[in-house]
Coordinates of C-alpha atoms (C1' of nucleotides) in Angstrom, one line a residue:
Chain A
M1 CA -11.1 -3.8 26.0
P2 CA -13.8 -1.1 26.0
Q3 CA -12.8 0.2 22.7
A4 CA -13.4 -3.1 20.8
I5 CA -16.8 -3.4 22.4
T6 CA -18.0 0.1 21.6
D7 CA -16.6 0.1 17.9
P8 CA -19.6 -0.6 15.8
T9 CA -17.6 -1.9 12.9
S10 CA -15.9 -4.6 14.8
A11 CA -18.3 -5.5 17.7
P12 CA -19.9 -9.0 17.6
T13 CA -23.3 -9.0 16.6
K14 CA -24.6 -11.5 19.0
Q15 CA -24.9 -11.5 22.8
P16 CA -25.2 -7.9 23.1
G17 CA -25.1 -7.5 26.9
R18 CA -22.5 -9.1 29.2
G19 CA -19.9 -12.1 29.2
R20 CA -17.2 -12.6 26.7
P21 CA -17.2 -11.0 23.3
G22 CA -18.3 -14.1 21.6
Y23 CA -17.2 -13.2 18.0
D24 CA -18.1 -15.2 15.0
R25 CA -16.0 -15.8 11.9
M26 CA -17.4 -12.9 10.1
D27 CA -16.9 -10.5 13.1
V28 CA -13.2 -11.6 13.1
I29 CA -12.6 -11.3 9.5
R30 CA -14.2 -7.8 9.3
A31 CA -12.1 -6.6 12.1
A32 CA -8.9 -7.9 10.7
V33 CA -9.6 -6.4 7.2
R34 CA -10.1 -3.0 8.9
E35 CA -7.1 -3.3 10.8
F36 CA -5.1 -4.6 7.7
N37 CA -6.2 -1.4 6.0
T38 CA -5.3 0.9 8.6
R39 CA -1.9 -0.4 9.7
G40 CA -1.1 -2.5 6.7
Y41 CA -1.4 -6.3 6.3
E42 CA 2.1 -7.1 7.2
A43 CA 2.2 -4.5 9.8
T44 CA -0.7 -6.0 11.6
S45 CA 0.3 -8.9 13.8
M46 CA -2.3 -11.3 15.1
G47 CA -1.4 -10.1 18.6
T48 CA -2.5 -6.6 18.0
L49 CA -5.5 -7.8 16.4
A50 CA -6.3 -9.9 19.3
K51 CA -5.8 -7.0 21.6
R52 CA -8.1 -4.8 19.6
L53 CA -10.6 -7.4 19.6
G54 CA -10.2 -8.0 23.4
V55 CA -9.5 -11.6 23.0
S56 CA -6.4 -13.9 22.8
K57 CA -4.6 -15.0 19.7
S58 CA -5.8 -18.5 20.2
A59 CA -9.6 -17.4 20.0
I60 CA -8.9 -15.8 16.6
Y61 CA -7.4 -19.2 15.3
H62 CA -10.4 -20.7 16.4
H63 CA -12.3 -18.9 13.6
I64 CA -9.7 -18.7 10.8
A65 CA -7.0 -21.1 9.8
S66 CA -4.5 -18.3 9.0
K67 CA -3.7 -14.8 8.6
E68 CA -3.6 -15.2 4.8
E69 CA -7.0 -16.9 4.6
I70 CA -8.5 -13.6 5.9
L71 CA -6.7 -11.8 3.1
V72 CA -8.0 -14.4 0.5
E73 CA -11.6 -14.1 1.7
A74 CA -11.7 -10.4 1.7
T75 CA -10.0 -9.9 -1.6
N76 CA -12.1 -12.7 -3.3
W77 CA -15.0 -10.9 -2.6
A78 CA -13.8 -7.8 -4.2
L79 CA -12.6 -9.8 -7.2
T80 CA -15.8 -11.6 -7.6
S81 CA -18.1 -8.5 -7.4
L82 CA -15.8 -6.4 -9.9
T83 CA -15.9 -9.3 -12.1
E84 CA -19.7 -9.4 -12.2
V85 CA -19.8 -5.7 -13.1
V86 CA -17.7 -6.3 -16.0
E87 CA -19.6 -9.4 -17.0
E88 CA -22.9 -7.6 -16.8
A89 CA -21.5 -4.5 -18.9
D90 CA -20.3 -7.3 -21.4
Q91 CA -23.6 -8.6 -21.9
A92 CA -25.6 -5.4 -21.6
N93 CA -27.5 -3.8 -24.5
G94 CA -26.7 -0.3 -25.6
S95 CA -23.5 1.5 -27.2
A96 CA -20.0 0.9 -26.0
R97 CA -19.9 4.2 -24.5
E98 CA -23.0 3.1 -22.2
R99 CA -21.4 0.0 -21.3
L100 CA -18.2 1.7 -20.4
E101 CA -20.3 4.1 -18.3
L102 CA -21.8 0.9 -16.6
V103 CA -18.5 -0.4 -15.8
V104 CA -17.4 2.9 -14.3
R105 CA -20.5 3.3 -12.1
G106 CA -20.4 -0.4 -11.2
A107 CA -16.8 -0.1 -10.1
V108 CA -17.5 2.9 -7.9
R109 CA -20.6 0.9 -6.5
V110 CA -18.6 -2.1 -5.6
L111 CA -16.0 0.2 -3.9
C112 CA -18.5 2.0 -1.7
E113 CA -20.0 -1.5 -1.0
G114 CA -16.9 -2.8 0.4
P115 CA -14.2 -0.3 0.5
E116 CA -11.9 -2.2 2.9
R117 CA -12.0 -5.3 0.8
V118 CA -11.2 -3.3 -2.5
T119 CA -8.5 -1.6 -0.7
L120 CA -6.9 -4.9 0.3
L121 CA -7.0 -6.2 -3.1
L122 CA -5.5 -3.0 -4.5
R123 CA -2.8 -3.2 -2.0
L124 CA -1.6 -6.8 -2.8
R125 CA 2.1 -6.8 -3.2
G126 CA 2.7 -10.5 -4.4
N127 CA 4.7 -11.7 -1.4
T128 CA 3.4 -15.3 -1.4
E129 CA 2.0 -17.8 -4.0
V130 CA -1.5 -17.0 -3.0
E131 CA -1.0 -13.2 -3.3
L132 CA 0.5 -13.8 -6.9
D133 CA -2.6 -15.8 -7.7
L134 CA -5.0 -12.9 -6.6
M135 CA -2.9 -10.3 -8.4
E136 CA -3.2 -12.4 -11.6
R137 CA -7.0 -12.3 -11.5
R138 CA -6.7 -8.5 -10.8
R139 CA -4.8 -8.1 -13.9
T140 CA -7.3 -9.9 -15.9
L141 CA -9.9 -7.6 -14.5
T142 CA -7.8 -4.8 -15.7
R143 CA -7.4 -6.0 -19.0
R144 CA -11.2 -6.4 -19.4
L145 CA -11.9 -2.9 -18.0
I146 CA -9.5 -1.3 -20.6
N147 CA -11.2 -3.5 -23.5
H148 CA -14.4 -1.5 -22.7
V149 CA -12.3 2.0 -23.3
K150 CA -11.2 0.3 -26.5
Q151 CA -14.4 -0.6 -27.7
A152 CA -15.9 2.9 -26.8
Q153 CA -13.0 4.3 -28.8
D154 CA -13.8 1.9 -32.0
E155 CA -17.4 3.4 -31.6
G156 CA -16.1 6.9 -32.0
A157 CA -17.7 7.9 -28.6
V158 CA -14.4 8.1 -26.7
R159 CA -11.5 10.2 -28.0
T160 CA -8.9 8.3 -30.1
D161 CA -6.0 10.7 -29.7
L162 CA -5.1 9.0 -26.4
D163 CA -4.1 5.3 -26.1
A164 CA -6.8 3.2 -24.6
G165 CA -4.5 1.3 -22.3
L166 CA -3.0 4.5 -20.9
V167 CA -6.3 6.5 -20.4
G168 CA -8.0 3.1 -19.2
R169 CA -5.3 2.9 -16.5
L170 CA -5.7 6.5 -15.5
A171 CA -9.4 6.4 -15.5
F172 CA -9.5 3.4 -13.2
G173 CA -6.6 4.7 -11.3
M174 CA -9.0 7.7 -10.5
I175 CA -11.6 5.4 -9.5
N176 CA -9.6 3.1 -7.4
S177 CA -8.1 6.2 -5.6
I178 CA -11.6 6.7 -4.0
V179 CA -10.7 4.0 -1.5
E180 CA -8.1 6.4 0.0
W181 CA -10.6 8.7 1.6
Y182 CA -14.2 7.4 0.9
R183 CA -16.0 6.4 4.2
P184 CA -19.6 5.0 4.2
D185 CA -20.7 7.4 6.9
G186 CA -19.1 10.4 5.1
P187 CA -21.1 13.0 3.3
Q188 CA -21.1 11.3 -0.2
T189 CA -23.6 8.7 -1.2
P190 CA -22.5 6.0 -3.7
E191 CA -24.8 7.4 -6.2
T192 CA -23.6 11.0 -6.1
L193 CA -20.0 9.7 -6.0
A194 CA -20.7 7.5 -9.1
D195 CA -22.2 10.7 -10.8
V196 CA -19.3 12.9 -9.8
T197 CA -16.7 10.2 -11.1
A198 CA -18.5 9.2 -14.4
K199 CA -18.8 13.3 -15.2
L200 CA -15.1 13.7 -14.5
V201 CA -14.1 10.8 -16.4
F202 CA -16.1 11.6 -19.5
E203 CA -16.3 15.4 -19.4
G204 CA -13.3 16.5 -17.5
L205 CA -13.0 19.5 -15.3
E206 CA -13.4 22.3 -17.8
S207 CA -16.5 24.2 -17.7
K208 CA -18.4 24.6 -21.0
Chain B
M1 CA 25.0 -12.7 -5.7
P2 CA 25.2 -12.1 -9.5
Q3 CA 21.9 -10.5 -9.6
A4 CA 22.8 -7.7 -7.4
I5 CA 25.6 -6.7 -9.4
T6 CA 23.9 -6.9 -12.9
D7 CA 20.8 -4.9 -11.8
P8 CA 21.5 -1.4 -13.0
T9 CA 19.4 0.2 -10.3
S10 CA 21.0 -1.2 -7.1
A11 CA 24.6 -1.9 -8.4
P12 CA 27.3 0.3 -6.8
T13 CA 28.5 3.1 -8.9
K14 CA 32.2 2.9 -8.0
Q15 CA 34.8 0.2 -8.1
P16 CA 33.2 -1.3 -11.3
G17 CA 35.3 -4.4 -11.8
R18 CA 36.1 -6.8 -9.2
G19 CA 36.3 -7.3 -5.4
R20 CA 33.5 -6.6 -2.9
P21 CA 30.5 -4.7 -3.9
G22 CA 31.6 -1.4 -2.1
Y23 CA 28.2 0.2 -1.9
D24 CA 27.9 3.8 -0.6
R25 CA 24.9 5.3 1.3
M26 CA 22.9 6.2 -1.9
D27 CA 23.5 2.9 -3.5
V28 CA 22.0 1.2 -0.3
I29 CA 19.0 3.8 -0.1
R30 CA 18.1 3.4 -3.7
A31 CA 18.0 -0.4 -3.6
A32 CA 16.1 -0.3 -0.3
V33 CA 13.5 2.0 -1.7
R34 CA 13.2 -0.3 -4.8
E35 CA 12.7 -3.3 -2.6
F36 CA 10.2 -1.4 -0.2
N37 CA 8.1 -0.8 -3.3
T38 CA 8.3 -4.2 -4.7
R39 CA 7.5 -6.2 -1.5
G40 CA 6.1 -3.5 0.8
Y41 CA 8.0 -1.5 3.5
E42 CA 7.0 -3.8 6.2
A43 CA 7.3 -7.1 4.4
T44 CA 10.9 -6.2 3.4
S45 CA 13.4 -7.4 5.9
M46 CA 16.9 -5.9 6.3
G47 CA 18.0 -9.6 5.8
T48 CA 16.4 -10.0 2.4
L49 CA 17.5 -6.5 1.5
A50 CA 21.1 -7.7 2.3
K51 CA 20.9 -10.8 0.2
R52 CA 19.5 -8.8 -2.8
L53 CA 22.6 -6.5 -2.5
G54 CA 24.9 -9.4 -1.8
V55 CA 26.1 -8.2 1.6
S56 CA 25.4 -8.9 5.2
K57 CA 23.0 -7.0 7.3
S58 CA 25.9 -5.3 9.4
A59 CA 27.3 -3.8 6.0
I60 CA 23.9 -1.9 5.4
Y61 CA 24.0 -0.6 9.1
H62 CA 27.3 0.9 8.3
H63 CA 25.6 3.1 5.9
I64 CA 22.3 4.0 7.5
A65 CA 21.2 4.0 11.2
S66 CA 17.9 2.2 10.7
K67 CA 15.3 1.0 8.4
E68 CA 13.2 3.9 8.9
E69 CA 15.8 6.4 8.1
I70 CA 15.6 5.0 4.7
L71 CA 11.9 5.8 4.6
V72 CA 12.2 9.2 5.8
E73 CA 15.1 10.3 3.4
A74 CA 13.1 8.9 0.3
T75 CA 9.7 10.4 1.3
N76 CA 11.6 13.6 2.3
W77 CA 12.6 13.9 -1.3
A78 CA 9.1 13.4 -2.7
L79 CA 7.6 16.0 -0.2
T80 CA 9.9 18.6 -0.9
S81 CA 9.7 18.1 -4.8
L82 CA 6.0 18.3 -4.7
T83 CA 6.0 21.3 -2.3
E84 CA 8.3 23.2 -4.8
V85 CA 5.9 22.3 -7.5
V86 CA 3.0 23.9 -5.5
E87 CA 5.0 26.8 -4.4
E88 CA 6.1 27.7 -7.9
A89 CA 2.5 27.4 -9.1
D90 CA 1.4 29.7 -6.3
Q91 CA 3.8 32.6 -7.4
A92 CA 3.2 32.0 -11.2
N93 CA 1.7 34.5 -13.4
G94 CA -1.3 33.7 -15.4
S95 CA -4.9 32.5 -14.8
A96 CA -5.9 30.0 -11.9
R97 CA -6.6 27.5 -14.6
E98 CA -3.0 28.0 -16.0
R99 CA -1.5 27.6 -12.5
L100 CA -3.6 24.4 -11.9
E101 CA -2.3 22.8 -15.2
L102 CA 1.3 23.8 -13.8
V103 CA 0.5 21.9 -10.7
V104 CA -1.0 18.9 -12.5
R105 CA 2.1 18.6 -14.9
G106 CA 4.6 19.4 -12.2
A107 CA 3.1 16.4 -10.0
V108 CA 3.4 14.3 -13.1
R109 CA 6.8 15.3 -13.6
V110 CA 8.0 14.8 -9.9
L111 CA 6.3 11.3 -10.2
C112 CA 8.2 10.4 -13.2
E113 CA 11.4 11.6 -11.8
G114 CA 11.2 9.6 -8.5
P115 CA 8.4 7.2 -9.0
E116 CA 9.8 4.8 -6.3
R117 CA 10.2 7.8 -3.7
V118 CA 6.6 9.1 -4.4
T119 CA 5.3 5.7 -4.2
L120 CA 6.7 5.2 -0.7
L121 CA 5.2 8.6 0.3
L122 CA 1.8 7.4 -1.0
R123 CA 1.9 4.2 0.9
L124 CA 2.7 5.5 4.4
R125 CA 0.2 3.9 6.9
G126 CA 1.3 6.1 10.1
N127 CA 2.5 3.1 12.2
T128 CA 5.2 5.2 14.0
E129 CA 5.6 8.8 15.2
V130 CA 8.0 9.5 12.1
E131 CA 5.4 8.2 9.6
L132 CA 2.6 10.2 11.2
D133 CA 4.6 13.3 10.7
L134 CA 5.3 12.7 7.1
M135 CA 1.6 11.9 6.6
E136 CA 0.7 15.2 8.1
R137 CA 3.0 16.9 5.6
R138 CA 1.4 15.1 2.8
R139 CA -1.9 16.2 4.0
T140 CA -0.9 19.8 3.9
L141 CA 0.2 19.2 0.4
T142 CA -3.2 17.8 -0.5
R143 CA -5.1 20.7 0.8
R144 CA -3.0 23.3 -1.0
L145 CA -3.5 21.3 -4.3
I146 CA -7.3 21.3 -3.8
N147 CA -6.9 25.0 -3.3
H148 CA -5.6 25.4 -6.7
V149 CA -8.8 23.7 -8.0
K150 CA -10.9 26.0 -5.7
Q151 CA -9.2 29.0 -7.4
A152 CA -9.9 27.7 -10.9
Q153 CA -13.3 27.2 -10.0
D154 CA -13.7 30.8 -8.7
E155 CA -12.2 32.1 -11.8
G156 CA -14.8 30.2 -13.9
A157 CA -12.5 28.1 -15.9
V158 CA -13.4 24.9 -14.0
R159 CA -16.9 23.6 -13.6
T160 CA -18.5 24.5 -10.4
D161 CA -21.2 21.9 -10.5
L162 CA -18.7 19.5 -8.6
D163 CA -17.2 19.9 -5.1
A164 CA -13.6 21.2 -5.4
G165 CA -12.5 18.9 -2.6
L166 CA -14.0 15.9 -4.2
V167 CA -12.7 16.5 -7.8
G168 CA -9.5 17.7 -6.5
R169 CA -9.0 14.5 -4.7
L170 CA -10.2 12.4 -7.8
A171 CA -7.9 14.3 -10.2
F172 CA -4.8 13.8 -8.0
G173 CA -5.8 10.3 -7.2
M174 CA -5.6 9.6 -11.1
I175 CA -2.2 11.3 -11.1
N176 CA -1.0 9.4 -8.1
S177 CA -2.2 6.1 -9.8
I178 CA 0.6 6.6 -12.3
V179 CA 3.0 5.2 -10.0
E180 CA 1.3 1.9 -10.1
W181 CA 2.4 1.3 -13.5
Y182 CA 4.9 4.0 -14.7
R183 CA 8.5 2.6 -15.6
P184 CA 11.2 5.1 -16.4
D185 CA 12.5 2.8 -19.2
G186 CA 8.7 2.1 -20.5
P187 CA 7.1 3.6 -23.7
Q188 CA 5.9 7.0 -22.1
T189 CA 8.1 9.9 -21.7
P190 CA 7.3 12.1 -18.8
E191 CA 6.2 14.9 -21.3
T192 CA 3.6 12.8 -23.2
L193 CA 2.5 11.3 -20.0
A194 CA 2.0 15.0 -18.6
D195 CA 0.0 15.8 -21.7
V196 CA -2.3 12.8 -21.6
T197 CA -3.0 13.4 -17.9
A198 CA -3.7 17.0 -18.3
K199 CA -5.9 16.5 -21.2
L200 CA -7.9 13.6 -19.3
V201 CA -8.2 15.8 -16.2
F202 CA -9.4 18.9 -18.1
E203 CA -11.3 17.7 -21.2
G204 CA -12.3 14.1 -20.1
L205 CA -12.8 11.0 -22.3
E206 CA -15.4 12.1 -24.6
S207 CA -14.7 12.9 -28.2
K208 CA -15.9 16.4 -29.3
Chain C
dG1 C1' -15.6 -19.7 22.2
dT2 C1' -12.1 -18.7 25.0
dC3 C1' -8.0 -19.2 27.7
dT4 C1' -2.6 -20.0 29.2
dA5 C1' 1.4 -21.8 27.6
dT6 C1' 4.8 -22.8 24.4
dA7 C1' 6.9 -24.3 19.9
dT8 C1' 9.8 -22.4 16.2
dG9 C1' 11.4 -19.2 13.4
dT10 C1' 12.2 -14.2 12.1
dT11 C1' 12.9 -9.5 13.0
dG12 C1' 15.8 -4.9 13.6
dA13 C1' 19.8 -3.7 15.4
dT14 C1' 24.7 -4.2 17.9
dA15 C1' 29.5 -5.8 19.0
dG16 C1' 33.9 -6.2 17.7
dA17 C1' 37.3 -8.4 14.2
dC18 C1' 39.6 -7.6 9.7
Chain D
dG1 C1' 33.2 -1.3 3.9
dT2 C1' 32.4 -5.8 5.1
dC3 C1' 32.3 -9.8 8.0
dT4 C1' 30.7 -13.5 11.9
dA5 C1' 28.0 -14.0 15.9
dT6 C1' 24.6 -12.6 18.7
dC7 C1' 20.6 -10.6 21.2
dA8 C1' 15.8 -9.5 22.8
dA9 C1' 11.6 -8.8 20.8
dC10 C1' 8.2 -10.3 18.2
dA11 C1' 5.9 -13.0 14.6
dT12 C1' 2.4 -16.9 13.2
dA13 C1' 0.6 -20.9 14.7
dT14 C1' -0.6 -25.1 17.9
dA15 C1' -1.8 -28.1 22.1
dG16 C1' -4.8 -29.0 25.3
dA17 C1' -7.6 -27.2 29.6
dC18 C1' -12.1 -25.1 30.8

DNA sequence: GTCTATATGTTGATAGAC
DNA sequence: GTCTATCAACATATAGAC
C-alpha cells in the first residue's frame, strides 16, 4: 500500500527503509484519528483503517485494545490541553479582559497544535458511556470559558447588552469552527490566526 | 413505544387517537433527521430508528427508498434555503455592508427554521458520491458568502486589515455553531438571535 | 509486529403476507 | 401502512501461528 508509506502523517517513524511497516502505538493512533476526522468516527471501520495503513486488522489490535480507546486517548489530550489554558488564565495577573484574551488565544493555539484531536472532541455524540463522560468534561470546560466572558463583563471591558452565555457560546463557536478548515501546512501560522480571531472577537468586522 | 407517540416532534400528524402509528413520509423523515443529529448519521441504524418510532424497519422502507434518501432530502432543503438567502442579498438594493448583514441575518433565520436539517448539512463527511455532491454545493455557497465579505471590504465598510476569506470563514463559523445549542423552544427567538449575532460579527465584544 | 482464520453480532435492505 | 422472516455484507474483536 504505497499511499500509506508515502503519507507523511501516517507513516511509521522507524525502520525508514524496507520490510514491514513496523508501526508503533502512536503511529496507529495518529493515523486512526486522521481517518476518524476524514470519514467520521462511526463511518471508519478498523478494516479500512488497516487497509490505509497497509496492515491487517489484527496488527492494529496489537497496539490498541479497542476502537474507543483511540477516541479516548485523542480527546483526552484535547481536554487536558484546553483545561490547562483555562487554568492558566484563571491564575494569571491582569484584568479580566486580558485573561479572556489569554483564553481565546490559548484555545486557538491548542486547536492549531492538535486540530485532529480537538475536532474529535468537538464531534462527540455521546453514543457510549465513555463518550458521555468525555462530553461532560467538555461541558465543564464551556462553563469555565463563559465565566471568563462574565468576569470581563463585570469589569466593564466587555459590552453588557448581550448575554454572557450567548456571546460566549458564539465566540467559542467561532474559534471551534477553525478546525473545519485549518491545516498546519496551510498559509496561516497559529500566531496570526490567534491575532485575527482575537481581533474579530473583540473588535468585530467593522472598520473604524 | 409510548415515547414515540408522546414525542411531539416525531409523532404522526394523523389518526391522533388509537391504533397503529400511521406515519407518513414526512413524519419518518423528521424523526430520522432528529435521530441522525442526536446520534450521528452513521451511528443511527434503521433498526434503532424503527424502535424509536415504534414500528418495524420494513414500515420505514415503505416511506423511503434508502437511508441516504433521508439525508439528501433534508440537506437539500438547507442548501436551497441558504442559496435563496444569498440570492436575495445579491439582488438587494443598498450598500455592500447592508447586503452582508442581510446574508448574516438570513443565515441565522434559516438555521432557526430548520436547525436539524442545517446541522445535517454541516456534518456531511463525503463518504459517498451523493454526499460529495452535496458538499460541493455547500462549498459553492461558502464562496458566495465570502464574496459578500469581500464586497463590503471594497466598499470600505468592513476592515481591510484582515483577509476576507479568513474572517468570512470565522464569521460564518460562528453562525453555524449556533446549531450546536439552539433549540426552537428555548429562550432565544430567531430575531433576537440574529440581532446578537449581527452585533457580535460587526461590532465585536468590546464595550465602547 | 504481523499474519490468517474465525467468532459473534449488527447493518441496510428485500420478499411477501395481512 | 404495517408485519415477520430473511439475506448478504460488514462490523469489532480474538486465537494462535510465525
